[in-house]
mmCIF file with all atom_site columns, C-alpha atoms and ligand atoms in Angstrom:
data_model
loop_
_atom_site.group_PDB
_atom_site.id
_atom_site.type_symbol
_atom_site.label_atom_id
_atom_site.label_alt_id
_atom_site.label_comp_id
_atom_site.label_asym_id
_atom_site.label_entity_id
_atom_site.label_seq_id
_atom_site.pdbx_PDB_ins_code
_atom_site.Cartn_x
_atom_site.Cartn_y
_atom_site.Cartn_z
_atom_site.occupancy
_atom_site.B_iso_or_equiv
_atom_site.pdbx_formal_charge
_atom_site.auth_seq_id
_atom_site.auth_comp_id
_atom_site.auth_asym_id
_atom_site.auth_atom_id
_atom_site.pdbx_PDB_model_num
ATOM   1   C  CA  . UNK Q 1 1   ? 22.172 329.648 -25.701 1.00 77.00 ? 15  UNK Q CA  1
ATOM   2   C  CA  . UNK Q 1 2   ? 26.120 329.316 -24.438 1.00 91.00 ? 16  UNK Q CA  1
ATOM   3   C  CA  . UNK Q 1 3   ? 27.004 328.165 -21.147 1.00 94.00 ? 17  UNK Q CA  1
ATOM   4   C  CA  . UNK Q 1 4   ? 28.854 331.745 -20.194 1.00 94.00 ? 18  UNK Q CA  1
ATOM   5   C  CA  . UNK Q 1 5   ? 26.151 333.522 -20.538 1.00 95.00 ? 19  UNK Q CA  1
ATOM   6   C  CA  . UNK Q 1 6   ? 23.355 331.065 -19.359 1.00 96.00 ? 20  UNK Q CA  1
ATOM   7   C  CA  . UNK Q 1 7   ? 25.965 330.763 -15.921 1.00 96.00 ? 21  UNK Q CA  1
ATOM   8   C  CA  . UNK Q 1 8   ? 26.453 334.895 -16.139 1.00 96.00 ? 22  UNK Q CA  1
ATOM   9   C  CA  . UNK Q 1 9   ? 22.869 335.129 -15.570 1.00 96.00 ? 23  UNK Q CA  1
ATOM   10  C  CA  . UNK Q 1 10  ? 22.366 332.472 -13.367 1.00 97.00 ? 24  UNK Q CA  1
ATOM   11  C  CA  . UNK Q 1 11  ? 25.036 334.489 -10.610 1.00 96.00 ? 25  UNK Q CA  1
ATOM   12  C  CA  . UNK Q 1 12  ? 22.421 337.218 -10.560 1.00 96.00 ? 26  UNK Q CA  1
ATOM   13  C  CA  . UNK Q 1 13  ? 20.209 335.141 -8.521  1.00 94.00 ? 27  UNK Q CA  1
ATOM   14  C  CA  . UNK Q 1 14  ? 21.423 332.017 -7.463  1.00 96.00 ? 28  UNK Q CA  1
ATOM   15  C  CA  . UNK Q 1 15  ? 24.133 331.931 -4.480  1.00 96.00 ? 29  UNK Q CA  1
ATOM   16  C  CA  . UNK Q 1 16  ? 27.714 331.278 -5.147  1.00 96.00 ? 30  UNK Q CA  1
ATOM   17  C  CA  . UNK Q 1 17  ? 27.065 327.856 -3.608  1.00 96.00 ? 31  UNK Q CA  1
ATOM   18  C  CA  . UNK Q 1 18  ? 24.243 326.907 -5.956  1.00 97.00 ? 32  UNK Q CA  1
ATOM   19  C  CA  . UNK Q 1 19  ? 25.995 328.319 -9.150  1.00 97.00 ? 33  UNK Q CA  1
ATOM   20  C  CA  . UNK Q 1 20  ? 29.131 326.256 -8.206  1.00 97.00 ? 34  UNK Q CA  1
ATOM   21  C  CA  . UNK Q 1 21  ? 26.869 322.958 -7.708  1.00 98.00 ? 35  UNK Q CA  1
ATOM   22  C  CA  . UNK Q 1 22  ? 25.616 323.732 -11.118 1.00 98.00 ? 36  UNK Q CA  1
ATOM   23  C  CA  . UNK Q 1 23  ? 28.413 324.153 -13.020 1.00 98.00 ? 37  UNK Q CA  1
ATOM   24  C  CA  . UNK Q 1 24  ? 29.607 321.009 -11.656 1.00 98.00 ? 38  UNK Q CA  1
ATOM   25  C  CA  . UNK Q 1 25  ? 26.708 319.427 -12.415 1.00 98.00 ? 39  UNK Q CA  1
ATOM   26  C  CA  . UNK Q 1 26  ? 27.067 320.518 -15.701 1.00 98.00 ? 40  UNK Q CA  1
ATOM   27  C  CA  . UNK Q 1 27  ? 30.264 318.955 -16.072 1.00 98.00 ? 41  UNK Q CA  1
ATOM   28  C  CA  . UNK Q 1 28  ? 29.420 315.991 -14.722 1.00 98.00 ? 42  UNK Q CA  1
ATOM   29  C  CA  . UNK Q 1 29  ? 26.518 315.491 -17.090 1.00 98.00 ? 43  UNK Q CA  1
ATOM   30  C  CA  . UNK Q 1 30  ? 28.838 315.837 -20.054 1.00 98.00 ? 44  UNK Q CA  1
ATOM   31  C  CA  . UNK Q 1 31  ? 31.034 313.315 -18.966 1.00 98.00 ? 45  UNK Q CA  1
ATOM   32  C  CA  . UNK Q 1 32  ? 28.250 311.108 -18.079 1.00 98.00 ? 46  UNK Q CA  1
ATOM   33  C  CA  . UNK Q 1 33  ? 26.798 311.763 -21.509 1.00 98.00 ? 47  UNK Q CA  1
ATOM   34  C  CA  . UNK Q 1 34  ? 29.614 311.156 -23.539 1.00 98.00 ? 48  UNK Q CA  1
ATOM   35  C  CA  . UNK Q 1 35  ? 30.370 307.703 -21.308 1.00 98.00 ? 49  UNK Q CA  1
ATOM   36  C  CA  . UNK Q 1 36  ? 26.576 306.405 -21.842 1.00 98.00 ? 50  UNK Q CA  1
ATOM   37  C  CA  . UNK Q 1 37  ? 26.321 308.183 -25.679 1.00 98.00 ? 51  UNK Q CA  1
ATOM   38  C  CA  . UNK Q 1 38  ? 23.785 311.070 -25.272 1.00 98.00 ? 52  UNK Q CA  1
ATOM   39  C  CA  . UNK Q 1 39  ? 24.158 314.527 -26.648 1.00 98.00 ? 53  UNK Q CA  1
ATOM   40  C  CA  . UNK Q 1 40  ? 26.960 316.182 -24.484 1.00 98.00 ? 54  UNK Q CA  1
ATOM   41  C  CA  . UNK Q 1 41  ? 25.796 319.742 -25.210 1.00 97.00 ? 55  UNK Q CA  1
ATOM   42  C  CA  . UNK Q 1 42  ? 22.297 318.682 -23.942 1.00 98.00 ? 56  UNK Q CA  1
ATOM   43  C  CA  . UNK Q 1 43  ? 23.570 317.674 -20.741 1.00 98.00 ? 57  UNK Q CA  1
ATOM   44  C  CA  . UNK Q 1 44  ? 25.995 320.095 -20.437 1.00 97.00 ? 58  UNK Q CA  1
ATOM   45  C  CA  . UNK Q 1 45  ? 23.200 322.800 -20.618 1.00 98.00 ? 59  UNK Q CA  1
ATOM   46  C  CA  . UNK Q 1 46  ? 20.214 320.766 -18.862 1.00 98.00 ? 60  UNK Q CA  1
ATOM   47  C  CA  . UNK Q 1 47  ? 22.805 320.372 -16.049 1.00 98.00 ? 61  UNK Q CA  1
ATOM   48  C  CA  . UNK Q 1 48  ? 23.929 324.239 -15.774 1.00 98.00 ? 62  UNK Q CA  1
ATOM   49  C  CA  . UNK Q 1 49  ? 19.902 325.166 -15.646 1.00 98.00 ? 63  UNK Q CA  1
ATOM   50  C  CA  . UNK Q 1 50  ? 18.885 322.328 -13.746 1.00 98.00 ? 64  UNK Q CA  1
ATOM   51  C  CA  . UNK Q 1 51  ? 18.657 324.534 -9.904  1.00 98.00 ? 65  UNK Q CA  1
ATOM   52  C  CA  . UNK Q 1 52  ? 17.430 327.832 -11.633 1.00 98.00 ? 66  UNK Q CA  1
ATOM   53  C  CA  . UNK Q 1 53  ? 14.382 327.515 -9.858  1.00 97.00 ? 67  UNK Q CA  1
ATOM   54  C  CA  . UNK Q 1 54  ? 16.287 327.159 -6.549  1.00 96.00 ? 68  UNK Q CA  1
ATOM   55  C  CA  . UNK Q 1 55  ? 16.421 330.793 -5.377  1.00 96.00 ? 69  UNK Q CA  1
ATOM   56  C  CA  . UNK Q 1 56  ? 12.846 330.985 -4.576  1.00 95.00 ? 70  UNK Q CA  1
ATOM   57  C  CA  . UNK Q 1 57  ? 12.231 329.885 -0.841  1.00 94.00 ? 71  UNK Q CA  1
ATOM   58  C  CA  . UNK Q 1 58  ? 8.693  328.495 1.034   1.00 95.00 ? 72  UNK Q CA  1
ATOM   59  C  CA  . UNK Q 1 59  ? 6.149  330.653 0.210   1.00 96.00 ? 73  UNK Q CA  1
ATOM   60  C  CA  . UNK Q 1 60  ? 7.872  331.889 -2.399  1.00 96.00 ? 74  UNK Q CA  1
ATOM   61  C  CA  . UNK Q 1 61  ? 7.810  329.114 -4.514  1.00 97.00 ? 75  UNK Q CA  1
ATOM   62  C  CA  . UNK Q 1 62  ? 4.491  328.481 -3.801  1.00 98.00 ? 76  UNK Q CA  1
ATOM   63  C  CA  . UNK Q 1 63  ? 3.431  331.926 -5.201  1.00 97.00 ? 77  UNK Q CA  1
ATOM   64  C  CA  . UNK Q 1 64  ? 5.870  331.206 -8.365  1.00 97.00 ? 78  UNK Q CA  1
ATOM   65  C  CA  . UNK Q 1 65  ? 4.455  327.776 -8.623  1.00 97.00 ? 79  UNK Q CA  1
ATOM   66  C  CA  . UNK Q 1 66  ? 0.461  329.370 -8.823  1.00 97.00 ? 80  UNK Q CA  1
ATOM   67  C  CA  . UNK Q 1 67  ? 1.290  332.037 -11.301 1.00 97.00 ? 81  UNK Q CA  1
ATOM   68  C  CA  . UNK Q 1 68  ? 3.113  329.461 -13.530 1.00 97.00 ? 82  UNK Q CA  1
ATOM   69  C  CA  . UNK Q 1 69  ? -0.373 327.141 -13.291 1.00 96.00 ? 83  UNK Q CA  1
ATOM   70  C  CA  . UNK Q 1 70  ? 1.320  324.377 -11.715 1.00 97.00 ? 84  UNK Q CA  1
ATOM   71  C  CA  . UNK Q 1 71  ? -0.487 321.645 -10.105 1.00 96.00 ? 85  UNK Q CA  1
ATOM   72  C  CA  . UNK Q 1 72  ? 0.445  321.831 -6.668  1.00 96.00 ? 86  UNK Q CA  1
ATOM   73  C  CA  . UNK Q 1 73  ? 0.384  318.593 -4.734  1.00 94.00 ? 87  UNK Q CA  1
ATOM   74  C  CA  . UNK Q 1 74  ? -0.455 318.351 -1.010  1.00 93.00 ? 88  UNK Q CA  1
ATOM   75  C  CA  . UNK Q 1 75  ? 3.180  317.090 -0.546  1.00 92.00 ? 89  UNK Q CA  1
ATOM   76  C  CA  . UNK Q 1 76  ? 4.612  320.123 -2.305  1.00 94.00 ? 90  UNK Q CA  1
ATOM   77  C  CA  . UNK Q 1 77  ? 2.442  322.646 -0.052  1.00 95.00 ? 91  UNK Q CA  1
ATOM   78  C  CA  . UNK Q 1 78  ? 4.222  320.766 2.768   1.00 92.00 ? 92  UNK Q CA  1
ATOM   79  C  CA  . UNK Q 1 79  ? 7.727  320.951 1.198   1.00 93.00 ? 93  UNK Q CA  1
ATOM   80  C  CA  . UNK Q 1 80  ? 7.575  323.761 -1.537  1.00 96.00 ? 94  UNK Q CA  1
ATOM   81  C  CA  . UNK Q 1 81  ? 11.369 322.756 -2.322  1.00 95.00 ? 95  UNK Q CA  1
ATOM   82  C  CA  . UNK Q 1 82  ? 10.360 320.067 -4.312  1.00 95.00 ? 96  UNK Q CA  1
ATOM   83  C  CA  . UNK Q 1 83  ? 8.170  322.361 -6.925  1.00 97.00 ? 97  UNK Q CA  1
ATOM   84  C  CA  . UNK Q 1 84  ? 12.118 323.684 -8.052  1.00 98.00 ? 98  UNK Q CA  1
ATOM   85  C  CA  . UNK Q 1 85  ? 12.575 321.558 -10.396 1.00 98.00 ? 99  UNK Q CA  1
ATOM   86  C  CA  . UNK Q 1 86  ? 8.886  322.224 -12.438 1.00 98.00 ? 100 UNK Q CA  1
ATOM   87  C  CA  . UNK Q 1 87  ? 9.286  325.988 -11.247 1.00 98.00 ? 101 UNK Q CA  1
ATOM   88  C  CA  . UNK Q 1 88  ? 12.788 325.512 -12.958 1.00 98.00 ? 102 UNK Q CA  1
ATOM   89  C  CA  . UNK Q 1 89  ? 11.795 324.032 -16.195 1.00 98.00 ? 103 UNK Q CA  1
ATOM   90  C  CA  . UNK Q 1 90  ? 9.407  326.483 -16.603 1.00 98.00 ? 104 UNK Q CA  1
ATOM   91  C  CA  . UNK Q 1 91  ? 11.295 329.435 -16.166 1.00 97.00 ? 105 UNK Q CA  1
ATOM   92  C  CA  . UNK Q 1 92  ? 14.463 327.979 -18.764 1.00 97.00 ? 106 UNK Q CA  1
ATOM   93  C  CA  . UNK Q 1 93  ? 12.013 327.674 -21.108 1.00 97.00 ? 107 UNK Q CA  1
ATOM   94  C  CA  . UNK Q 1 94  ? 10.556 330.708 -20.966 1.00 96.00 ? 108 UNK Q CA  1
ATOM   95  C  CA  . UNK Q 1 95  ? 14.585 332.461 -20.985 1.00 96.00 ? 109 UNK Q CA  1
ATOM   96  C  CA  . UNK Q 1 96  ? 15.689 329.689 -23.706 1.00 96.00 ? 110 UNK Q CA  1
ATOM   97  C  CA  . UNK Q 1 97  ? 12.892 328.529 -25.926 1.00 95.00 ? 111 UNK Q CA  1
ATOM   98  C  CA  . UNK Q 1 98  ? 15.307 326.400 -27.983 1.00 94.00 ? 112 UNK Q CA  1
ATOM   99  C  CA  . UNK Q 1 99  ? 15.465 324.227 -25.223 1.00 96.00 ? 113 UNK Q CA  1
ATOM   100 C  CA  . UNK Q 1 100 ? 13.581 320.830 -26.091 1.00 97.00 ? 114 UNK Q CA  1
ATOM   101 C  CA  . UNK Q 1 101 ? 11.173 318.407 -24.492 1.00 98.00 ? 115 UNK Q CA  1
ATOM   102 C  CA  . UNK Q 1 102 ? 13.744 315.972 -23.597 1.00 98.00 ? 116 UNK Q CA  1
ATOM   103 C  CA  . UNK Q 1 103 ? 16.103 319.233 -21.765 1.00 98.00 ? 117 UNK Q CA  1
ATOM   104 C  CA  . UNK Q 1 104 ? 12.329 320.782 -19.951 1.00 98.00 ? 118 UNK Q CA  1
ATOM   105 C  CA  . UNK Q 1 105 ? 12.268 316.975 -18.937 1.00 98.00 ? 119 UNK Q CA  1
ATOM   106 C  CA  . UNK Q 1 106 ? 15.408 316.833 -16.776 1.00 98.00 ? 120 UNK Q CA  1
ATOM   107 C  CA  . UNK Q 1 107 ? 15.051 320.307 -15.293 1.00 98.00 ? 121 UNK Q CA  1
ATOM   108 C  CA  . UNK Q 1 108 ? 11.458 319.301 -14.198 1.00 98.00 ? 122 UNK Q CA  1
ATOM   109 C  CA  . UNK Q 1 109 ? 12.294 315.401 -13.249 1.00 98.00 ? 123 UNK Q CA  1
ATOM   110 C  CA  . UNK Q 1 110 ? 15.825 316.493 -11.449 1.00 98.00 ? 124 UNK Q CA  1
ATOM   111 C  CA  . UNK Q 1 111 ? 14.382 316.148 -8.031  1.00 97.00 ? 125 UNK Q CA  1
ATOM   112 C  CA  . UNK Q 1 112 ? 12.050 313.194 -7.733  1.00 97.00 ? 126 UNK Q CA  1
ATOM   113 C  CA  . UNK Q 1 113 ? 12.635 311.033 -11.371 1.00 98.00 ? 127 UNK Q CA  1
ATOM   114 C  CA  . UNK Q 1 114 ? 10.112 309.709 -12.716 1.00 98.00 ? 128 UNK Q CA  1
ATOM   115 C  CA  . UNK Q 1 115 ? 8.989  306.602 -14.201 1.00 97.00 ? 129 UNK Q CA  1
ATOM   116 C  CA  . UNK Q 1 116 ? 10.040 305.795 -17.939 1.00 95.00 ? 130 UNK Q CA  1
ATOM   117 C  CA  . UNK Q 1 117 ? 12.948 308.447 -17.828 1.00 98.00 ? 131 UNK Q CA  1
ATOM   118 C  CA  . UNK Q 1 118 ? 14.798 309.244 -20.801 1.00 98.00 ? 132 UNK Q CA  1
ATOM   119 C  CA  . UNK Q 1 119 ? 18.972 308.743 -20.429 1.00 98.00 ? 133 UNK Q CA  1
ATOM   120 C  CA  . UNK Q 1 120 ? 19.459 312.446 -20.600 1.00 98.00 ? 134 UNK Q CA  1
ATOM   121 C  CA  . UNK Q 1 121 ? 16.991 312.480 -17.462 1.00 98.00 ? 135 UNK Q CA  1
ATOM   122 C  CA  . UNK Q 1 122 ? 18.741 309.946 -15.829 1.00 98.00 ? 136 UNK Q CA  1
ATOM   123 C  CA  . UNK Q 1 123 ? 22.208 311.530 -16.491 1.00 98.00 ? 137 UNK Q CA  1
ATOM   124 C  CA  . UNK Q 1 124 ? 21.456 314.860 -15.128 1.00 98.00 ? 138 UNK Q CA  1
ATOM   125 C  CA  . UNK Q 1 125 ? 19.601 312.819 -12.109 1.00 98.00 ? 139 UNK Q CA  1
ATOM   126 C  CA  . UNK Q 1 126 ? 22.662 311.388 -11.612 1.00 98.00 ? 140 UNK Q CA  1
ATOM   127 C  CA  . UNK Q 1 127 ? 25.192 313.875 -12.497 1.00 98.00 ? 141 UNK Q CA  1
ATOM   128 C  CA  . UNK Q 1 128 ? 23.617 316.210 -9.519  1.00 98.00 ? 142 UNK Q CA  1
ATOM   129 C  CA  . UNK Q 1 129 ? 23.937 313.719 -6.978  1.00 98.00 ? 143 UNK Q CA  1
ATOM   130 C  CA  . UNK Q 1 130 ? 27.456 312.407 -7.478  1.00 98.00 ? 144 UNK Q CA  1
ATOM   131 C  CA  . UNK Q 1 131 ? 29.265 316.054 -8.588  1.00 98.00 ? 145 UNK Q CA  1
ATOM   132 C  CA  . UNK Q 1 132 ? 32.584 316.495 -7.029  1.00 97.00 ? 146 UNK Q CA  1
ATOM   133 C  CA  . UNK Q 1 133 ? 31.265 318.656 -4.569  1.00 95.00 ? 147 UNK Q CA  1
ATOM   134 C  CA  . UNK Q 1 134 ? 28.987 316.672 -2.851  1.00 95.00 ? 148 UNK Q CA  1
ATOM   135 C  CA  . UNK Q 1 135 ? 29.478 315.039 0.102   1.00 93.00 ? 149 UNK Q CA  1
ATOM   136 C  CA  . UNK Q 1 136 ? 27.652 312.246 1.754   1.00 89.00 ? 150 UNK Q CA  1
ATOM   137 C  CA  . UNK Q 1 137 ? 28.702 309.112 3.148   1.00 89.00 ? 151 UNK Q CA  1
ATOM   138 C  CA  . UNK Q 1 138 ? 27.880 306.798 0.230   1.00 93.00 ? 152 UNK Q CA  1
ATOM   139 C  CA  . UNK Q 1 139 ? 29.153 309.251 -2.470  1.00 96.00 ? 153 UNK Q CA  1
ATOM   140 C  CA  . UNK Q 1 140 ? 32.240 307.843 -2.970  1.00 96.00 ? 154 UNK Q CA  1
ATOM   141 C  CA  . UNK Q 1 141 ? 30.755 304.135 -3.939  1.00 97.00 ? 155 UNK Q CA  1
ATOM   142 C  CA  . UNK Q 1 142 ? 28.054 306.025 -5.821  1.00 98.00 ? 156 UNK Q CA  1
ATOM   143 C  CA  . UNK Q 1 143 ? 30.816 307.322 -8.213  1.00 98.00 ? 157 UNK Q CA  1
ATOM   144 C  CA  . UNK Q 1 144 ? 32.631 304.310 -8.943  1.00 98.00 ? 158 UNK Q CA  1
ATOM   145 C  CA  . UNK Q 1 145 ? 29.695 302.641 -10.158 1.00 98.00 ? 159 UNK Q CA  1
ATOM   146 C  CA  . UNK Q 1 146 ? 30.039 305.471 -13.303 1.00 98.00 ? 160 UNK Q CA  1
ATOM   147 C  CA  . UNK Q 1 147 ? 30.339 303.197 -16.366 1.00 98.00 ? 161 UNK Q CA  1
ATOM   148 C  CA  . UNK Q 1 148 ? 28.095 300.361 -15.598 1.00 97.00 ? 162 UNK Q CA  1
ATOM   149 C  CA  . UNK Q 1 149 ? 24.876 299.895 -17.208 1.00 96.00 ? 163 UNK Q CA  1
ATOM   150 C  CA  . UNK Q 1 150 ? 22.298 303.830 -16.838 1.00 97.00 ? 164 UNK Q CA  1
ATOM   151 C  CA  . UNK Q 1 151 ? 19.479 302.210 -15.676 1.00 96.00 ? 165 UNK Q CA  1
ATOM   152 C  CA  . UNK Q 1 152 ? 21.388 299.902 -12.932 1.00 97.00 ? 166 UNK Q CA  1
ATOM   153 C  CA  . UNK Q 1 153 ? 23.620 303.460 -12.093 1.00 98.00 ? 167 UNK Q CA  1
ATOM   154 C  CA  . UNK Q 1 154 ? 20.662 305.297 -11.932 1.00 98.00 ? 168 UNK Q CA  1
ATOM   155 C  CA  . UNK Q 1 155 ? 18.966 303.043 -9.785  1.00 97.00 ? 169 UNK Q CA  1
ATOM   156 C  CA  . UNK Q 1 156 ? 22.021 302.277 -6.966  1.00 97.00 ? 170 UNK Q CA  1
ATOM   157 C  CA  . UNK Q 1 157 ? 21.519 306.334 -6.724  1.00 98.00 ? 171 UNK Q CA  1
ATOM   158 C  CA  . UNK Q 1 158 ? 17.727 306.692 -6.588  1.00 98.00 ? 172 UNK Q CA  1
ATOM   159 C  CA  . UNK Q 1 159 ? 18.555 303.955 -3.506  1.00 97.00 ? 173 UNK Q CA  1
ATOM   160 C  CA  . UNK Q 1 160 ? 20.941 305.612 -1.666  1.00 97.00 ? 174 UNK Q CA  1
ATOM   161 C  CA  . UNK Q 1 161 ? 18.657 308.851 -1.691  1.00 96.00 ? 175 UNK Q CA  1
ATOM   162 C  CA  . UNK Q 1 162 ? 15.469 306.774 -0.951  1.00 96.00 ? 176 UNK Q CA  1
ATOM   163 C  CA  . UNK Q 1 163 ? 17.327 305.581 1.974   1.00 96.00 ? 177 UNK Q CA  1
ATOM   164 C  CA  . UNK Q 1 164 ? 18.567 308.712 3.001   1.00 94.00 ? 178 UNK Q CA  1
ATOM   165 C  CA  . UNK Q 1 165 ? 14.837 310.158 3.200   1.00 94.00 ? 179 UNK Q CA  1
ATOM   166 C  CA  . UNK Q 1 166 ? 13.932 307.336 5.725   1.00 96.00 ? 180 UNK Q CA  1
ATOM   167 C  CA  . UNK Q 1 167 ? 17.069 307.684 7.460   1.00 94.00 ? 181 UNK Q CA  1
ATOM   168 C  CA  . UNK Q 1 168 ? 16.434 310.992 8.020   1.00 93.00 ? 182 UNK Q CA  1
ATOM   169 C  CA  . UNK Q 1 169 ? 12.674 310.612 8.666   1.00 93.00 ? 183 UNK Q CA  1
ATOM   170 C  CA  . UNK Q 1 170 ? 11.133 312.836 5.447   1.00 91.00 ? 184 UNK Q CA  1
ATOM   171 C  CA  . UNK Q 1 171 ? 8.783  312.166 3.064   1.00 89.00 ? 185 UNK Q CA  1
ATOM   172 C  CA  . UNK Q 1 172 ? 8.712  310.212 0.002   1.00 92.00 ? 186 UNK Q CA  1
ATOM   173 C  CA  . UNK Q 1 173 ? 7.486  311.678 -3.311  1.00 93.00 ? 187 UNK Q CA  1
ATOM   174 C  CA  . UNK Q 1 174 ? 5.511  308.914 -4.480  1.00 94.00 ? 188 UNK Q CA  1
ATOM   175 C  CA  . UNK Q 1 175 ? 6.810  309.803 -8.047  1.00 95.00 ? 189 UNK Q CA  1
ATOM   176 C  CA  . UNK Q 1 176 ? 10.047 308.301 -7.024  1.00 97.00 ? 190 UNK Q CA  1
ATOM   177 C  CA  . UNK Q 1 177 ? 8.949  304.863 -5.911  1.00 96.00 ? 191 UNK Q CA  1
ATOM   178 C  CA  . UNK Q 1 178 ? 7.420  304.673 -9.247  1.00 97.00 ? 192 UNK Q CA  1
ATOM   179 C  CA  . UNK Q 1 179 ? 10.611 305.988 -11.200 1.00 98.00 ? 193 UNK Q CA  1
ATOM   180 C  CA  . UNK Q 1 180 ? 12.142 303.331 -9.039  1.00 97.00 ? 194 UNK Q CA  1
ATOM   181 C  CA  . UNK Q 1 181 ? 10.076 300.799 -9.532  1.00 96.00 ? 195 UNK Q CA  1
ATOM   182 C  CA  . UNK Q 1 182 ? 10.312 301.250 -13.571 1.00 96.00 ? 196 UNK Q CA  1
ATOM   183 C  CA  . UNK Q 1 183 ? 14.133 301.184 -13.691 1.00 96.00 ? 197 UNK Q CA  1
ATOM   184 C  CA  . UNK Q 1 184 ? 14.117 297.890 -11.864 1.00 95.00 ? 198 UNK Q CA  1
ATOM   185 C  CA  . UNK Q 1 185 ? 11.472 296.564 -14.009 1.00 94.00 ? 199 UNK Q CA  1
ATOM   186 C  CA  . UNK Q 1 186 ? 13.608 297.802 -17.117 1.00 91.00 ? 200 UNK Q CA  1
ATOM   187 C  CA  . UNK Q 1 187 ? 16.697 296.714 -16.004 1.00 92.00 ? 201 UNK Q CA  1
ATOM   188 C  CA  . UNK Q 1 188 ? 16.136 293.306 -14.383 1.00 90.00 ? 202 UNK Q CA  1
ATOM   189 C  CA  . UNK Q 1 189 ? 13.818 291.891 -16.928 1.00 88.00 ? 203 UNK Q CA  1
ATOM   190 C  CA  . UNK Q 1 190 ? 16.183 292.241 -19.376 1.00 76.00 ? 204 UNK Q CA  1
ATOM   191 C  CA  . UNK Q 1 191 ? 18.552 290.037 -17.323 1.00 67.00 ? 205 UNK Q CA  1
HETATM 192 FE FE1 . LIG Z 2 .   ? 17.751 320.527 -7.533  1.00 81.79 ? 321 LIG Z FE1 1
HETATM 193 FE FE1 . LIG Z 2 .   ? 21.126 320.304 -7.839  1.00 81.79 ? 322 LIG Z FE1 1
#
C-alpha cells in the first residue's frame, strides 16, 4: 500500500481534476497530522483514497451503492453524490484490506462528518476543504485558523460549509448538524 501506486491506479478512473484534489488532499492531511500529532502515513493515505468513489455519477452510484448493501437514505436517492464517500470506503477496502477502521472511517465520514469523529476524521475533513486548490471565498480565513485547537478548526469549517449549503439553497445531511453539534459540545464544555 504506497502512495505511487495507490495514485497510479487512481488516474485510471478518476479525472485529472479529482486525482490532483486528492493528492493535495493528501498532502494536506499529513501536514495537518503531523501539526495536531496523528499518524502522518494514515492521513497521507486516507487523504489520497478519500474521492475514489467519485467517478461514479447519479444513477450510477446508486447502482454501486445497492450492490455494496448500503443503506440508502431518501436524501441520498435525491443527491446520490453524497453516497461517495461510503461507496468510497468500501471500495479501498476491498483494493487495500490493510487499511483500518479508523482510515474506512474518514473515507466514509469525508463528506458529511459525523458526530464523535476521531482526529484522523477530522483532519482529512478538513484537509479536503482547505487544500491549496480550492477556492471559495472564506478559504483563505479557513486556512489560517490551521494550528488552533482540531475540534474548534474543525468546527469554523463544518460552519463555513453549513453556511454555504443554505446560501446556496441545498440540503442538509442531518448527520452534519449532529457532527456539529458534538464538536461544539466537546469543545466548549471543556472551556
Ligand atoms: Fe469527497
Ligand atoms: Fe474531496
Amino acid at each position: 500500500m504506497e502512495v505511487k501506486s495507490i495514485a497510479t491506479e487512481l488516474s485510471k478512473y478518476l479525472s485529472k481534476y479529482r486525482l490532483k484534489h486528492s493528492v493535495f488532499v493528501m498532502h494536506t492531511a499529513k501536514e495537518l497530522a503531523s501539526i495536531y500529532n496523528v499518524c502522518k502515513r494514515k492521513a497521507e493515505l486516507s487523504g489520497l483514497l478519500h474521492d475514489c468513489g467519485k467517478y461514479l455519477k447519479d444513477c450510477a452510484m446508486i447502482e454501486k451503492a445497492k450492490e455494496l448493501d448500503l443503506k440508502i437514505t431518501s436524501l441520498q436517492y435525491y443527491e446520490p453524490d453524497l453516497l461517495h464517500g461510503p461507496v468510497g470506503a468500501i471500495i479501498a477496502k476491498d483494493k487495500y484490506p490493510e487499511l483500518d477502521q479508523d482510515m474506512y472511517n474518514s473515507i466514509y465520514y469525508h463528506t458529511t462528518g459525523r458526530p464523535g469523529m476521531s482526529d484522523l476524521e477530522k483532519i482529512i475533513y478538513v484537509a479536503d476543504l482547505i487544500e491549496p486548490t480550492r477556492r471559495y471565498p472564506e478559504v483563505e480565513e479557513l486556512r489560517g485558523y490551521v494550528g488552533i485547537e482540531l475540534n474548534l478548526l474543525t468546527l469554523k469549517v463544518m460552519d463555513k460549509v453549513l453556511l454555504s449549503l443554505i446560501r446556496n439553497g441545498k440540503y442538509i445531511d442531518p448527520t452534519t448538524i449532529k457532527a456539529r453539534n458534538k464538536l461544539y459540545y466537546e469543545y466548549y464544555s471543556k472551556e
